[in-house]
CSV table of C-alpha atoms and ligand atoms in Angstrom, one decimal:
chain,number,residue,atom,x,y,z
A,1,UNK,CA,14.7,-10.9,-20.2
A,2,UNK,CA,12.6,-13.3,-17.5
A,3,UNK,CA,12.0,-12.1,-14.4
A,4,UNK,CA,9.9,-12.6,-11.4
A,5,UNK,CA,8.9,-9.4,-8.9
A,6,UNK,CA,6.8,-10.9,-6.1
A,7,UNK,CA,8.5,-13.8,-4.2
A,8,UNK,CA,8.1,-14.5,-0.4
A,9,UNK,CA,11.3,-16.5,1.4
A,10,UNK,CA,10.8,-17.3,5.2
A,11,UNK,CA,11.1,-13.9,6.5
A,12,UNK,CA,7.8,-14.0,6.0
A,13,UNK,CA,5.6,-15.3,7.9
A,14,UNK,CA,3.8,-17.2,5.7
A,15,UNK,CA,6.1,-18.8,3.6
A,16,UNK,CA,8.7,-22.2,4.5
A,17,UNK,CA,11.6,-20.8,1.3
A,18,UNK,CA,14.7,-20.0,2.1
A,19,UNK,CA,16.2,-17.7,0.6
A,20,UNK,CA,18.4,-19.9,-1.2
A,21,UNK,CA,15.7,-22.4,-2.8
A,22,UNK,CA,14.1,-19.3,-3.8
A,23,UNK,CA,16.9,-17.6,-5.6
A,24,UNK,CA,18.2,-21.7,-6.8
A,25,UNK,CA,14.5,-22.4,-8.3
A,26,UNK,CA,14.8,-18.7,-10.1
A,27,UNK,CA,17.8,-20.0,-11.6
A,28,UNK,CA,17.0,-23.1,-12.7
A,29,UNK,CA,13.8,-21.6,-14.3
A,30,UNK,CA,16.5,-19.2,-16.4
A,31,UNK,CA,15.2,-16.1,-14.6
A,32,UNK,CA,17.6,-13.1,-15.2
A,33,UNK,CA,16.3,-11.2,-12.4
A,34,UNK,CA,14.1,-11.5,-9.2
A,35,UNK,CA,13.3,-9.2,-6.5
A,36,UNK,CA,12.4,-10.5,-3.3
A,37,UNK,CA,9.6,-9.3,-1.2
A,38,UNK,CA,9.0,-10.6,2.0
A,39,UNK,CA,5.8,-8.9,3.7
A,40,UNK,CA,6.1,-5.9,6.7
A,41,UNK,CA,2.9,-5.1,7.9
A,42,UNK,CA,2.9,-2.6,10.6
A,43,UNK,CA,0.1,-2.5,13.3
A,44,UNK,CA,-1.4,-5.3,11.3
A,45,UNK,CA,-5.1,-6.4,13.2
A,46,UNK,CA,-4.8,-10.7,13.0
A,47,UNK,CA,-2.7,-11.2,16.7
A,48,UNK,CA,-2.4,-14.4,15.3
A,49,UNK,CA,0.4,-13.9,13.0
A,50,UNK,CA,3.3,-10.9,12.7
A,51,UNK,CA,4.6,-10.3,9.2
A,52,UNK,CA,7.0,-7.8,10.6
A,53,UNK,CA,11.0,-8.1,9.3
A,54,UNK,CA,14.0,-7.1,11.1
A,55,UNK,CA,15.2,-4.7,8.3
A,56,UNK,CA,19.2,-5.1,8.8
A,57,UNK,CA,18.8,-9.1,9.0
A,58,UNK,CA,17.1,-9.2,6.3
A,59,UNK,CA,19.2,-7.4,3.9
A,60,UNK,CA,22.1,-8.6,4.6
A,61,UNK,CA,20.6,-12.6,3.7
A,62,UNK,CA,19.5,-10.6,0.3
A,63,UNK,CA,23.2,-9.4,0.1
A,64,UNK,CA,24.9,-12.6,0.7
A,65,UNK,CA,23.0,-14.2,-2.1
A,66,UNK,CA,23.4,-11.3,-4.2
A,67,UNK,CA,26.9,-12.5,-4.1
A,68,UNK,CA,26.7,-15.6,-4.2
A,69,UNK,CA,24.7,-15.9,-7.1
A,70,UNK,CA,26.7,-12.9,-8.6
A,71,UNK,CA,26.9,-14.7,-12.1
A,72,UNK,CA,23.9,-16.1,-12.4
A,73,UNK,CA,21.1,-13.9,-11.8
A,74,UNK,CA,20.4,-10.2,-10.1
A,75,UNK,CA,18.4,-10.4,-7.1
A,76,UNK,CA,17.0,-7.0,-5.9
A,77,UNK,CA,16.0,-5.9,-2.4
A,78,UNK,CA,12.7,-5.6,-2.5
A,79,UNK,CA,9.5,-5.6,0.3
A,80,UNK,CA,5.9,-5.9,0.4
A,81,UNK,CA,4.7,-3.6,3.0
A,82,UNK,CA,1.5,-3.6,3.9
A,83,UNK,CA,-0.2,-0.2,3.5
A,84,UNK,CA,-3.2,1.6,5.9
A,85,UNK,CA,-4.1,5.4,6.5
A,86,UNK,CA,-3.3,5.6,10.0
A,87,UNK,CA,0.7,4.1,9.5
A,88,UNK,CA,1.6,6.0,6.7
A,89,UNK,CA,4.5,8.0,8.0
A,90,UNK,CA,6.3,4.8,10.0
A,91,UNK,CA,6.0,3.1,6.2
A,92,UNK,CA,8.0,6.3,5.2
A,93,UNK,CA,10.3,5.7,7.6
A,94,UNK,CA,10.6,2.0,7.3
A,95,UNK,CA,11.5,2.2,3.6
A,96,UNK,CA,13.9,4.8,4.0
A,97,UNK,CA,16.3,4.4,0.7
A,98,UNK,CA,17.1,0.9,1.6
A,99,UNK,CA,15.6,-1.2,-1.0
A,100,UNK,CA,15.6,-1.2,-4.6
A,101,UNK,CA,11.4,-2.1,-4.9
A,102,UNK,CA,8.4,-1.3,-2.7
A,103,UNK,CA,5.6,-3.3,-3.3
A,104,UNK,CA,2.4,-1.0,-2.0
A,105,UNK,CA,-0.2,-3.9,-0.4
A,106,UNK,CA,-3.6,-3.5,1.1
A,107,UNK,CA,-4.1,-6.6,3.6
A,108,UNK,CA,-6.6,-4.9,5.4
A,109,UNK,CA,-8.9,-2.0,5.2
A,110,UNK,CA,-10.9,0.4,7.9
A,111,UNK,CA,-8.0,-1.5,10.5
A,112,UNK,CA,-9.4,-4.8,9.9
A,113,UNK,CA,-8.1,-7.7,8.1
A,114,UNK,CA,-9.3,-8.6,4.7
A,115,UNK,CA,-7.8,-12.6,4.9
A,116,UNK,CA,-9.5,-13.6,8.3
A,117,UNK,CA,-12.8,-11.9,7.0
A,118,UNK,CA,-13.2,-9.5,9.8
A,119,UNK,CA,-13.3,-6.1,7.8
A,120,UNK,CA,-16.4,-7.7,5.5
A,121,UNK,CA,-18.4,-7.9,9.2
A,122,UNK,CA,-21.3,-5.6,8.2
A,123,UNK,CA,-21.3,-5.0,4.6
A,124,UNK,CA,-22.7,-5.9,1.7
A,125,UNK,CA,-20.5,-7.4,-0.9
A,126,UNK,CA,-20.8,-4.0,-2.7
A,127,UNK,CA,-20.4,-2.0,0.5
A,128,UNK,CA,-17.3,-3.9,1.5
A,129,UNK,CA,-15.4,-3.3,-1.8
A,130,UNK,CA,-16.2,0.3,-2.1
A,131,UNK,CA,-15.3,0.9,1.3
A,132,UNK,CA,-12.3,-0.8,0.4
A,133,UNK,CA,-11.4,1.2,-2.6
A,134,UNK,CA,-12.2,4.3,-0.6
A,135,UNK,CA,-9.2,2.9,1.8
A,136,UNK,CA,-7.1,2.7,-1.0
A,137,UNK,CA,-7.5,5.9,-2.6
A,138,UNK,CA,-7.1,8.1,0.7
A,139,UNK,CA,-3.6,6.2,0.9
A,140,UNK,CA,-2.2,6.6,-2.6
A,141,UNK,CA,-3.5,10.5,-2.1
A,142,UNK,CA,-1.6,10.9,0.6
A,143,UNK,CA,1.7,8.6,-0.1
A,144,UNK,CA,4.0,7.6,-3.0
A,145,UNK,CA,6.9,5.7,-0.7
A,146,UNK,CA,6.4,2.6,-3.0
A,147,UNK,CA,6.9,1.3,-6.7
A,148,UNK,CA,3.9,-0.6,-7.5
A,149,UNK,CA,0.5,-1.0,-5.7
A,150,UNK,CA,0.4,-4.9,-5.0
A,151,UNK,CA,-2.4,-7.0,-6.4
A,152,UNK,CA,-4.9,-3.9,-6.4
A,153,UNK,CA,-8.2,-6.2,-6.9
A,154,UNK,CA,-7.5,-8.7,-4.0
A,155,UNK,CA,-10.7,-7.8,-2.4
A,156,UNK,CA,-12.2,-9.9,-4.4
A,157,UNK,CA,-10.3,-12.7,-3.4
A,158,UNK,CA,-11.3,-12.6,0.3
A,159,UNK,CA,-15.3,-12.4,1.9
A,160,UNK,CA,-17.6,-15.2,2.0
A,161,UNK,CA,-19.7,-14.7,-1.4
A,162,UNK,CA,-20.8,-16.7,-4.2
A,163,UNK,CA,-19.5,-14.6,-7.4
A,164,UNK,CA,-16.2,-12.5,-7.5
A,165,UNK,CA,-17.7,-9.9,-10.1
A,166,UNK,CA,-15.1,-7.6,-12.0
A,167,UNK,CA,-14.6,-4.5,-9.6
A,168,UNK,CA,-15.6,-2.1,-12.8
A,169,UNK,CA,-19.0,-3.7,-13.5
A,170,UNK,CA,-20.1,-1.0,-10.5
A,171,UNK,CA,-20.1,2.5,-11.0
A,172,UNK,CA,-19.2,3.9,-8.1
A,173,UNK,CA,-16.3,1.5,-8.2
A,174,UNK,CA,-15.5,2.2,-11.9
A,175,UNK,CA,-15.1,5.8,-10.7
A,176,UNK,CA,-12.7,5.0,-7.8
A,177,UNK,CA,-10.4,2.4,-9.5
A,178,UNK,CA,-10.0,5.5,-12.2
A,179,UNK,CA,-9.5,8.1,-9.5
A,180,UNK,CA,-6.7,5.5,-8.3
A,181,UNK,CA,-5.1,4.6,-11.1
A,182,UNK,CA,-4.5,8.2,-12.2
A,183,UNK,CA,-3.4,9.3,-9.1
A,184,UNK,CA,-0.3,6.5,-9.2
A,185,UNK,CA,0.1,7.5,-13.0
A,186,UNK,CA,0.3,11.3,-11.9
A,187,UNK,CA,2.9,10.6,-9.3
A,188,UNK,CA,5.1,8.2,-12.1
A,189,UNK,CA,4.2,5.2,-9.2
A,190,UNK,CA,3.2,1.9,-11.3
A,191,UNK,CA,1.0,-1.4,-10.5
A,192,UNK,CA,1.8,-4.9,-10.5
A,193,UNK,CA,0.4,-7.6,-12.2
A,194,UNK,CA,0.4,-10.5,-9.6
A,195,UNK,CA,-0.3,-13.8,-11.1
A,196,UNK,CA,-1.9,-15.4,-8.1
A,197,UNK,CA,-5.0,-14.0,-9.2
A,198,UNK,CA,-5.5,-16.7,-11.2
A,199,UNK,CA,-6.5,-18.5,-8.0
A,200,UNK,CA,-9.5,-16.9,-7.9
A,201,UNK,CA,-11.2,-17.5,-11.6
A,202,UNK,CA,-8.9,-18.7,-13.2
A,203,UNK,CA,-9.1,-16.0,-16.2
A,204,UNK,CA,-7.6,-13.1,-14.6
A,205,UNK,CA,-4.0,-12.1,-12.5
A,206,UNK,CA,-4.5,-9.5,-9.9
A,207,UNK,CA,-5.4,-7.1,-11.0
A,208,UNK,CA,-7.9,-8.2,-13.7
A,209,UNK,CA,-7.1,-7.6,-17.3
A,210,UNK,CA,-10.1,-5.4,-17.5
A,211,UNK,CA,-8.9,-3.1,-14.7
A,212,UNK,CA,-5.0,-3.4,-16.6
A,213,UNK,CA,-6.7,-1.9,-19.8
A,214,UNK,CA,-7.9,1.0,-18.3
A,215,UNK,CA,-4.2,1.8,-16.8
A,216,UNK,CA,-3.3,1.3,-20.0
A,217,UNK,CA,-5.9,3.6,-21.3
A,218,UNK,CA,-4.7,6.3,-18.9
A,219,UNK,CA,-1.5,6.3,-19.7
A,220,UNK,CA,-0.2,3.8,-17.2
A,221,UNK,CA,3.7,2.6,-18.4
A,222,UNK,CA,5.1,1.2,-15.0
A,223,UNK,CA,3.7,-2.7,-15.0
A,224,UNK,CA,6.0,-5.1,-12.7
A,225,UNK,CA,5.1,-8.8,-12.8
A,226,UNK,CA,5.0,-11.2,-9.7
A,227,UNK,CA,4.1,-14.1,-8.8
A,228,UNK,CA,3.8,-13.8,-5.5
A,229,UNK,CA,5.2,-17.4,-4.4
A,230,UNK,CA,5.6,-18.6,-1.0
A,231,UNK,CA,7.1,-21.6,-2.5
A,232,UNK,CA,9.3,-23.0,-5.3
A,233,UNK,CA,6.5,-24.7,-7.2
A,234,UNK,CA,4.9,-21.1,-8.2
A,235,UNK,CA,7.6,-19.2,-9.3
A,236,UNK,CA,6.8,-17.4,-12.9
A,237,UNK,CA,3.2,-19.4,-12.5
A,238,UNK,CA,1.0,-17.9,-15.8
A,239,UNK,CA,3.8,-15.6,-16.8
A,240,UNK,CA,3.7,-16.6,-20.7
A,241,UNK,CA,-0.3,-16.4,-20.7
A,242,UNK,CA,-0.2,-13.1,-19.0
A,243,UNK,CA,2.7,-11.4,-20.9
A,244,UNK,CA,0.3,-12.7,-24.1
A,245,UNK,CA,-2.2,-11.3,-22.7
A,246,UNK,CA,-0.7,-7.9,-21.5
A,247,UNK,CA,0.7,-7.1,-25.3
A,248,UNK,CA,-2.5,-7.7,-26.8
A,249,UNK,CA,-4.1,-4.6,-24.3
A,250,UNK,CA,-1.0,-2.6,-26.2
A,251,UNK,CA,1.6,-2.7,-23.0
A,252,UNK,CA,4.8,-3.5,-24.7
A,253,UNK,CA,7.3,-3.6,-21.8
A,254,UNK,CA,7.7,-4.7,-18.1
A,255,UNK,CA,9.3,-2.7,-15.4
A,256,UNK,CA,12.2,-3.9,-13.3
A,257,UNK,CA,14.0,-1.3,-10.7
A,258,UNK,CA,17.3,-0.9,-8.6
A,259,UNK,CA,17.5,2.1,-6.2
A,260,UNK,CA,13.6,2.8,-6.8
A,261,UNK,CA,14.2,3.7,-10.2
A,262,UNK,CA,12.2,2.5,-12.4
A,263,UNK,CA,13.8,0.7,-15.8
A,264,UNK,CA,11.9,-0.9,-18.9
A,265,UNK,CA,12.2,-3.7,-20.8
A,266,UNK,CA,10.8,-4.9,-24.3
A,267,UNK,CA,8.6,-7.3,-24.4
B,1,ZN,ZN1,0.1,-9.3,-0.6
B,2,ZN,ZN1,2.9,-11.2,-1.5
């Protein structure tokens, strides 16, 4: 059972692939299943870009190559919404029942965006990711309208510093990412692991391996995997290294879902 649960098609904002190449690349790469997971950030800070989907449009393109491609691989309606404190409730609404997977993103933090640098104005490198966990935890407290939390590390992707260290060399951070984790655990709400994260150093998916050792440690059981391609090239990128790697932590299955409900897989 193959299957990639982070792909961006052109509803997003960032990404050129139609739906069609995507779900055409997926089966020519033998996938079984994909989900696809174009962004909606609401009130999101860069005016620069809007990764905002019309909701009805965009199902019905997922519906018409859920058809389409009826034989040859399930594609589930998924979305990548982009998660802060003060939107919470127009998330809710958003979601609704509609899809079948909720990816649960933090693109910015304290109502500034992480990418463009603007939230790190200020801070330390320390300060900024603590702050940034702090943001994460007061969401995931307060909301469970989601699947998986999306690549929870990514902070240290973005800000201009030297060294990306791992998130649970810092205590106070080590205490936060716990908190986190066994809040999702305690509301039967999973993570991703998001295979772009190798971008970063090369030795670690998003979240790090470290950080996926300790879910596992707490009990953590729902694990999707994504790439998180905006184009053809990345689909499944690192998924044998990673699905290596995840057994020998002691996770021996993978999560797919369809209505929200979660379903494992061997692996
Ligand atoms: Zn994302
Ligand atoms: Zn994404």
């Amino acid at each position: 059972m193959l299957f990639d649960y982070h792909l961006h098609s052109h509803f997003s904002a960032d990404s050129e692939m139609t739906m069609d190449e995507l779900c055409q690349a997926s089966i020519d790469l033998g996938l079984n299943e994909i989900a696809i997971t174009d962004h909606h950030d609401i009130d999101y800070q860069d005016d620069t870009i809007e990764f905002l989907i019309d909701k009805e449009k965009y199902l019905m393109e997922i519906e018409k190559f859920q058809q389409k491609y009826k034989d040859q691989i399930k594609i589930k309606k998924g979305v990548e919404i982009g998660l802060q404190p003060h939107i919470l409730q127009e998330c809710r609404e958003y979601i609704a029942d509609d899809f079948d997977f909720v990816i649960g993103s933090f693109h910015t933090a304290e109502q500034a965006d992480l990418y463009n640098g603007d939230f790190f104005e200020g801070y330390s490198q320390w300060e900024a990711y603590i702050q940034y966990l702090k943001s994460v935890l007061e969401v995931v407290q307060n909301y469970d309208d989601y699947s998986v939390i999306g690549h929870l590390d990514i902070i240290r992707r973005y800000g201009d510093f030297e060294t990306q260290p791992e998130l649970l060399e810092n205590k106070e951070a080590f205490d936060l990412i716990k908190q986190i984790l066994k809040v999702i655990i305690n509301r039967n709400r999973g993570l991703e692991v998001n295979t772009s994260g190798y971008r970063i150093d090369g030795k670690n998916p998003l979240p790090s391996f470290e950080i996926l050792k300790l879910y596992y440690q707490l009990g953590g059981e729902i694990l999707t995997i994504g790439s998180d391609s905006h184009n053809t090239e990345d689909i499944t990128q690192k998924f044998n290294y990673t699905i290596f790697r995840l057994k020998e932590i002691g996770f021996n299955k993978l999560t797919t879902f369809a209505n929200l409900e979660p379903k494992f897989h061997q692996i």
